[in-house]
Amino acid sequence: MATSDLIDSSQMRSVGRELLALALMDARNHTLHLFAQYQKALEGVNFVVPQLATINPPLWELGHVGWFQEWWIGRNMQRALGTRCEPVHPRLASIEPNADRWWDSTHVPHDTRWALDVPDMGGCRAYLLDTLESTLDLLDKAAEEDQALYFYRLCLFHEDMHGEAFAYTAQTLGLPLERPLQEALTPAPMMVREALLIPATVWQMGSAAGAEGNGFAFDNEKAVHPISVPEFEIDAQPVTWAQFVEFVDDGGYDREELWQADGWQWLQRQAAGEGRRGPRYVDQIGVASGAVMQTRFGQPMRMLGNQPAMHMTWWEADAWCRWAGRRLPAEVEWEVAAHSAARRGFRWGDVWEWMGTTFRPYPGFVPDPYREYSEPWFGSHKVLRGASVATRARMKSPKYRNFYLPERDDIFCGFRSCAL
């Protein structure tokens, strides 16, 4: 495998210093490439954007990427301890005296980020350059052990997550993207296959990574535990636009019996505000023609019937399943299928897929030093599995657990179903 392919592959969870350094530089280049799209669209208005609960101000997000890396690596005297690092301990001073006041996401409330006196674009870019140089210098001296490399891997994946956030924020704001990037962020048509029957099994749920010699794992992926899984039937691919249009045509958005109570209340609020009768960003969803027009990065685009339906909430996914006489998958079912049915046509990675299960800790869960990553969201968020067209390949793992509130539809999300 070529180096350029390797540094954006799932093997990045376990590679050593040399490839990790290249991947960190690759992630920073990707961040700045995405931010260049914002520069073209927003520099003239000083990057001012609406205050929305689902996004961050672009300059704040850019600076936060550098802050997180400096906080957990450059300023962290216990960085070599990896998961044994104490979450709260004295840190070295930042190279930017105001860094914590601006970019510490734990202590800077979301709604206040629009009023902060963060540096301009040149200042933020300089901070990202300086923090990356410090990171690479320290990485060069680190031991070739999983714990010693833990925070470098964490910061790599953290930056990849914010890269995807830059992509879906551009969609939220309707920012135009250069054509190659817009094409890369549009799901391709799929070959629609029959649903797959997956035999009963005892599945080892969770990741064995995280222990020395096994590479990196996020805390919510640990620890391994067996689950007895009965036989089940699961879609070979996410639900398509053609399938979702049938639900809309059959009055799915007007039939209260198809919706959970909280979902119906959410729908009524949306209908009152924007007359919603379809997924987010959809301008037209044809009862007669079957056509779907969805705004993509500020441009109306006709979506194809065999593209995955995208930008719907958990509530909409659940209502479609009830209408179809099916259900959303359990996490373990999706994971079993992703591992065992790829050769039979199980396709994933086009859109994040809502699971039927609520985000909860696995048995034996212990939070890693970045305590705010998983633990605060258990019980309130729903799980999404897979990846999207905006996810870097090195982030794509069948074990990875994404999680959002059920009303989120700004991310690149869809769903698939299982038989009852």
XYZ file of C-alpha atoms in Angstrom:
420
model
C 0.000 0.000 0.000
C 1.350 3.429 -0.933
C 2.197 5.760 1.936
C -0.479 8.250 0.845
C -3.073 5.476 1.033
C -1.738 4.065 4.294
C -1.955 7.334 6.217
C -5.654 7.542 5.333
C -6.516 3.953 6.165
C -7.888 2.123 9.192
C -4.347 0.934 9.931
C -3.646 4.375 11.417
C -4.969 3.122 14.751
C -1.796 1.089 15.208
C 1.012 2.598 13.099
C 4.184 4.063 14.560
C 5.680 7.523 14.776
C 6.803 8.024 11.188
C 3.439 7.380 9.552
C 1.621 9.095 12.417
C 3.619 12.261 11.749
C 2.651 12.154 8.070
C -0.988 11.610 8.992
C -0.978 14.571 11.382
C 0.381 16.772 8.586
C -2.202 15.342 6.198
C -5.019 16.120 8.648
C -3.807 19.703 9.057
C -3.590 20.165 5.287
C -7.135 18.819 4.948
C -8.384 21.185 7.659
C -6.837 24.171 5.923
C -8.111 23.056 2.516
C -11.648 22.909 3.884
C -11.216 26.245 5.619
C -10.122 27.795 2.340
C -13.697 27.214 1.154
C -14.896 29.326 4.073
C -12.331 31.991 3.245
C -13.675 32.364 -0.290
C -17.255 32.642 0.917
C -16.961 34.479 4.226
C -13.740 36.497 4.419
C -15.590 39.538 3.072
C -17.960 39.465 6.074
C -15.201 38.663 8.604
C -16.418 35.045 8.904
C -19.655 36.119 10.578
C -22.225 33.288 10.537
C -25.608 32.813 12.229
C -25.617 31.640 15.828
C -26.933 28.076 15.583
C -26.894 25.278 18.137
C -25.458 22.799 15.610
C -22.379 24.731 14.446
C -19.427 26.712 15.751
C -18.096 30.023 14.425
C -15.539 29.029 11.744
C -12.572 30.876 13.259
C -13.388 29.438 16.695
C -13.483 25.903 15.266
C -10.187 26.417 13.475
C -8.430 27.617 16.612
C -9.973 24.876 18.739
C -8.314 22.205 16.570
C -4.906 23.624 17.432
C -5.853 24.170 21.085
C -6.920 20.547 21.577
C -3.641 19.287 20.150
C -1.575 21.624 22.310
C -3.643 20.841 25.451
C -3.215 17.071 25.201
C 0.318 16.978 23.725
C 2.398 20.168 23.911
C 1.171 21.265 27.348
C 0.581 17.799 28.802
C 3.496 16.679 30.962
C 1.828 13.244 31.315
C 1.390 12.673 27.574
C 3.624 9.571 27.635
C 1.208 7.881 30.077
C -1.578 7.647 27.513
C -4.838 6.461 29.096
C -3.144 6.510 32.522
C -2.800 10.285 32.286
C -4.685 12.195 34.985
C -7.511 14.183 33.339
C -6.906 17.186 35.598
C -3.315 18.098 36.367
C -1.154 21.219 36.003
C -0.432 22.051 32.371
C 2.383 24.021 30.794
C 1.463 27.489 29.557
C 0.139 27.819 26.020
C 2.121 29.587 23.336
C -1.021 31.752 23.057
C -1.805 33.420 26.423
C -5.561 33.571 25.711
C -5.889 30.050 24.286
C -7.876 28.576 27.175
C -10.182 31.595 27.367
C -10.975 31.254 23.677
C -10.891 27.587 22.740
C -11.363 25.313 25.776
C -14.626 23.701 24.657
C -15.316 22.280 28.126
C -15.317 25.670 29.807
C -16.322 28.054 27.012
C -20.124 27.761 26.631
C -21.279 27.215 23.073
C -23.478 30.304 22.874
C -20.640 32.600 23.987
C -18.276 31.613 21.175
C -19.752 34.149 18.755
C -18.755 37.061 21.017
C -15.143 36.065 21.698
C -12.271 38.206 20.463
C -10.537 35.266 18.746
C -7.632 36.037 16.409
C -8.223 36.730 12.739
C -7.611 34.109 10.085
C -3.883 34.839 9.925
C -3.570 34.543 13.695
C -5.475 31.263 13.821
C -3.433 29.773 10.984
C -0.190 30.804 12.711
C -1.352 29.138 15.923
C -2.151 25.939 14.023
C 1.283 25.985 12.418
C 3.086 26.524 15.714
C 1.145 23.852 17.577
C 1.674 21.303 14.807
C 5.431 21.973 14.780
C 5.529 21.415 18.544
C 3.497 18.204 18.182
C 5.802 16.800 15.506
C 8.925 17.652 17.515
C 7.554 15.841 20.558
C 6.361 12.894 18.490
C 9.877 12.442 17.121
C 11.077 11.860 20.688
C 8.152 9.647 21.795
C 8.482 5.924 22.443
C 7.126 3.450 19.885
C 4.469 2.197 22.297
C 0.693 2.473 22.202
C 0.412 4.471 25.417
C 3.174 6.867 24.392
C 1.416 7.437 21.062
C -2.115 7.533 22.473
C -2.581 11.308 22.507
C -1.052 11.755 19.055
C -3.607 9.300 17.659
C -6.419 10.914 19.657
C -5.519 14.354 18.298
C -5.325 13.006 14.753
C -8.834 11.578 14.951
C -10.125 14.662 16.770
C -8.936 16.818 13.872
C -10.560 14.430 11.404
C -13.859 14.815 13.285
C -13.624 18.581 13.033
C -12.788 18.264 9.355
C -16.105 16.500 8.893
C -17.750 19.204 10.995
C -16.364 21.820 8.603
C -17.988 19.877 5.757
C -21.456 19.587 7.297
C -21.295 23.177 8.573
C -20.687 24.303 4.990
C -23.841 22.396 4.045
C -25.764 24.032 6.910
C -24.632 27.496 5.830
C -25.148 26.814 2.129
C -21.530 27.648 1.297
C -20.444 26.851 -2.260
C -17.559 24.390 -2.557
C -15.123 23.857 -5.387
C -16.509 21.251 -7.760
C -14.127 18.329 -6.930
C -14.858 18.722 -3.221
C -18.621 18.964 -3.742
C -18.558 15.856 -5.911
C -16.533 13.998 -3.267
C -19.123 14.953 -0.646
C -22.074 13.659 -2.676
C -22.990 9.974 -2.168
C -22.711 7.835 -5.283
C -25.639 5.794 -6.628
C -25.811 2.288 -5.186
C -26.688 -1.110 -6.568
C -29.798 -2.017 -4.596
C -29.608 -5.604 -3.379
C -32.008 -7.852 -1.530
C -31.912 -7.835 2.271
C -29.399 -10.193 3.887
C -30.173 -12.987 6.330
C -27.481 -13.101 9.012
C -27.210 -16.346 11.000
C -27.323 -16.443 14.787
C -23.984 -15.992 16.487
C -22.245 -15.052 19.693
C -20.503 -11.787 18.871
C -17.552 -10.275 20.674
C -18.807 -6.702 20.937
C -16.343 -3.905 21.538
C -12.707 -3.344 20.698
C -9.714 -5.246 21.986
C -7.567 -2.242 21.122
C -6.485 0.120 23.842
C -4.268 -2.367 25.646
C -0.550 -2.211 24.902
C 0.245 -3.809 21.573
C -3.309 -3.598 20.242
C -3.383 -0.012 18.979
C -5.868 2.777 19.673
C -9.509 2.592 20.726
C -11.974 5.260 21.827
C -13.186 4.776 25.373
C -16.796 4.050 24.339
C -15.580 1.119 22.215
C -14.196 -0.703 25.254
C -14.316 -3.334 26.603
C -14.906 -6.564 24.693
C -17.943 -8.497 25.850
C -19.925 -11.360 24.281
C -23.501 -10.878 23.045
C -25.757 -13.663 21.840
C -27.341 -12.471 18.586
C -30.358 -14.331 17.134
C -30.749 -14.702 13.368
C -31.842 -11.432 11.742
C -32.508 -9.857 8.355
C -30.874 -6.506 7.509
C -30.859 -4.285 4.429
C -27.785 -4.674 2.256
C -27.535 -0.893 1.848
C -29.031 2.252 3.395
C -32.602 3.216 2.507
C -32.669 5.008 -0.850
C -34.460 8.141 -1.975
C -36.842 6.023 -4.052
C -37.810 4.091 -0.928
C -38.179 7.213 1.179
C -40.343 8.969 -1.426
C -42.895 6.136 -1.083
C -43.205 6.938 2.632
C -43.776 10.626 1.867
C -46.288 9.800 -0.889
C -48.229 7.631 1.554
C -48.681 10.542 3.941
C -45.903 9.526 6.285
C -45.430 13.066 7.582
C -49.149 13.378 8.402
C -49.789 10.060 10.156
C -49.274 10.408 13.878
C -49.528 6.653 14.428
C -46.182 6.171 12.648
C -44.278 8.458 15.004
C -43.074 8.132 18.554
C -44.587 10.804 20.794
C -41.397 12.875 21.062
C -40.850 12.570 17.326
C -44.382 13.720 16.532
C -43.915 16.753 18.765
C -40.625 17.520 17.018
C -42.352 17.229 13.639
C -45.153 19.587 14.648
C -42.614 22.204 15.710
C -40.805 21.863 12.392
C -44.023 21.931 10.393
C -45.148 25.085 12.172
C -41.825 26.801 11.525
C -40.929 25.694 8.015
C -43.812 23.557 6.779
C -41.628 20.476 6.923
C -42.832 17.469 4.974
C -39.536 15.852 4.071
C -35.896 15.533 5.149
C -33.784 18.604 5.764
C -32.639 20.659 2.762
C -35.269 19.006 0.538
C -37.002 21.635 -1.597
C -39.153 19.214 -3.573
C -40.087 15.590 -3.008
C -42.457 14.560 -5.744
C -45.665 12.714 -5.081
C -46.232 12.185 -8.785
C -42.745 12.327 -10.282
C -40.808 10.748 -7.431
C -38.171 13.437 -7.931
C -36.169 14.717 -4.985
C -34.526 18.138 -5.129
C -32.170 18.702 -2.252
C -29.968 21.741 -1.704
C -26.331 20.687 -1.533
C -23.873 23.390 -0.462
C -26.208 26.128 -1.586
C -27.056 24.560 -4.948
C -30.286 22.672 -5.727
C -29.468 19.180 -6.962
C -31.684 16.411 -8.219
C -31.030 13.306 -6.152
C -31.169 9.921 -7.828
C -33.554 7.214 -6.706
C -30.715 4.809 -5.871
C -28.686 7.285 -3.828
C -28.930 6.906 -0.034
C -31.572 9.147 1.499
C -29.756 11.682 3.656
C -30.289 14.419 6.243
C -33.089 12.955 8.302
C -33.466 12.736 12.048
C -33.663 9.574 14.105
C -37.382 10.309 14.415
C -37.846 10.243 10.631
C -35.810 7.064 10.276
C -37.872 5.372 12.981
C -41.170 6.546 11.417
C -40.135 5.179 8.005
C -39.361 1.818 9.596
C -42.757 1.707 11.323
C -44.441 2.557 8.020
C -42.495 -0.201 6.252
C -43.192 -2.780 8.971
C -39.512 -2.926 9.858
C -37.203 -1.513 12.538
C -33.855 0.185 12.954
C -30.911 -2.170 13.612
C -29.395 -2.777 17.008
C -25.747 -1.768 17.190
C -24.611 -5.350 17.523
C -26.606 -6.413 14.441
C -25.035 -3.698 12.314
C -21.564 -4.597 13.572
C -22.026 -8.314 12.907
C -23.257 -7.598 9.361
C -20.435 -5.147 8.631
C -17.847 -7.733 9.646
C -19.429 -10.869 8.206
C -21.506 -9.870 5.171
C -19.278 -7.564 3.143
C -18.732 -10.235 0.470
C -22.491 -10.718 0.255
C -23.081 -7.062 -0.585
C -23.378 -5.301 2.777
C -22.462 -1.717 1.865
C -21.610 1.008 4.351
C -19.689 4.286 4.438
C -21.917 6.540 2.309
C -23.944 8.009 5.189
C -23.885 7.719 8.948
C -26.630 5.277 9.908
C -28.991 5.727 12.828
C -29.210 2.698 15.108
C -32.260 1.711 17.132
C -30.135 1.739 20.282
C -29.438 4.610 22.652
C -25.806 5.533 23.302
C -24.788 3.761 26.497
C -21.505 2.505 27.989
C -20.379 -1.034 27.385
C -19.949 -3.266 30.460
C -16.729 -2.365 32.225
C -16.569 1.112 30.681
C -13.860 3.361 32.105
C -13.542 6.912 30.738
C -10.277 7.852 29.110
C -8.536 11.107 30.119
C -10.633 13.160 27.681
C -13.644 12.707 29.957
C -15.944 14.956 27.942
C -15.815 12.744 24.849
C -18.344 10.013 25.759
C -19.524 9.953 29.343
C -21.679 13.136 29.378
C -23.770 11.901 26.436
C -24.748 8.420 27.626
C -28.506 7.966 27.776
C -29.458 11.093 25.811
C -27.927 10.478 22.383
C -28.626 7.880 19.710
C -25.869 5.824 18.098
C -24.883 6.096 14.455
C -22.652 3.500 12.847
C -20.574 3.434 9.697
C -19.229 6.624 8.134
C -20.166 9.235 5.552
C -18.684 10.623 2.359
C -17.092 13.341 4.538
C -15.378 10.870 6.894
C -11.665 10.298 6.412
C -10.907 6.666 5.606
C -8.707 6.286 8.690
C -11.786 7.032 10.827
C -13.822 4.262 9.216
C -14.073 1.271 11.511
C -16.958 -1.168 12.065
C -16.271 -0.717 15.783
C -16.582 3.076 15.767
C -19.584 4.553 17.591
C -20.801 7.981 16.524
C -23.559 9.617 18.564
C -25.928 12.569 18.247
C -29.222 13.772 19.661
C -32.177 12.225 17.792
C -33.246 15.552 16.264
C -29.945 16.138 14.470
C -30.296 16.105 10.692
C -27.524 18.479 9.628
C -24.912 15.719 9.620
C -24.568 13.391 6.630
C -26.890 10.763 8.070
C -29.311 8.137 6.768
C -30.381 4.687 7.929
C -31.109 1.070 6.988
C -33.700 -1.316 8.400
C -34.125 -4.806 9.782
C -37.083 -7.185 9.626
C -39.257 -7.337 12.723
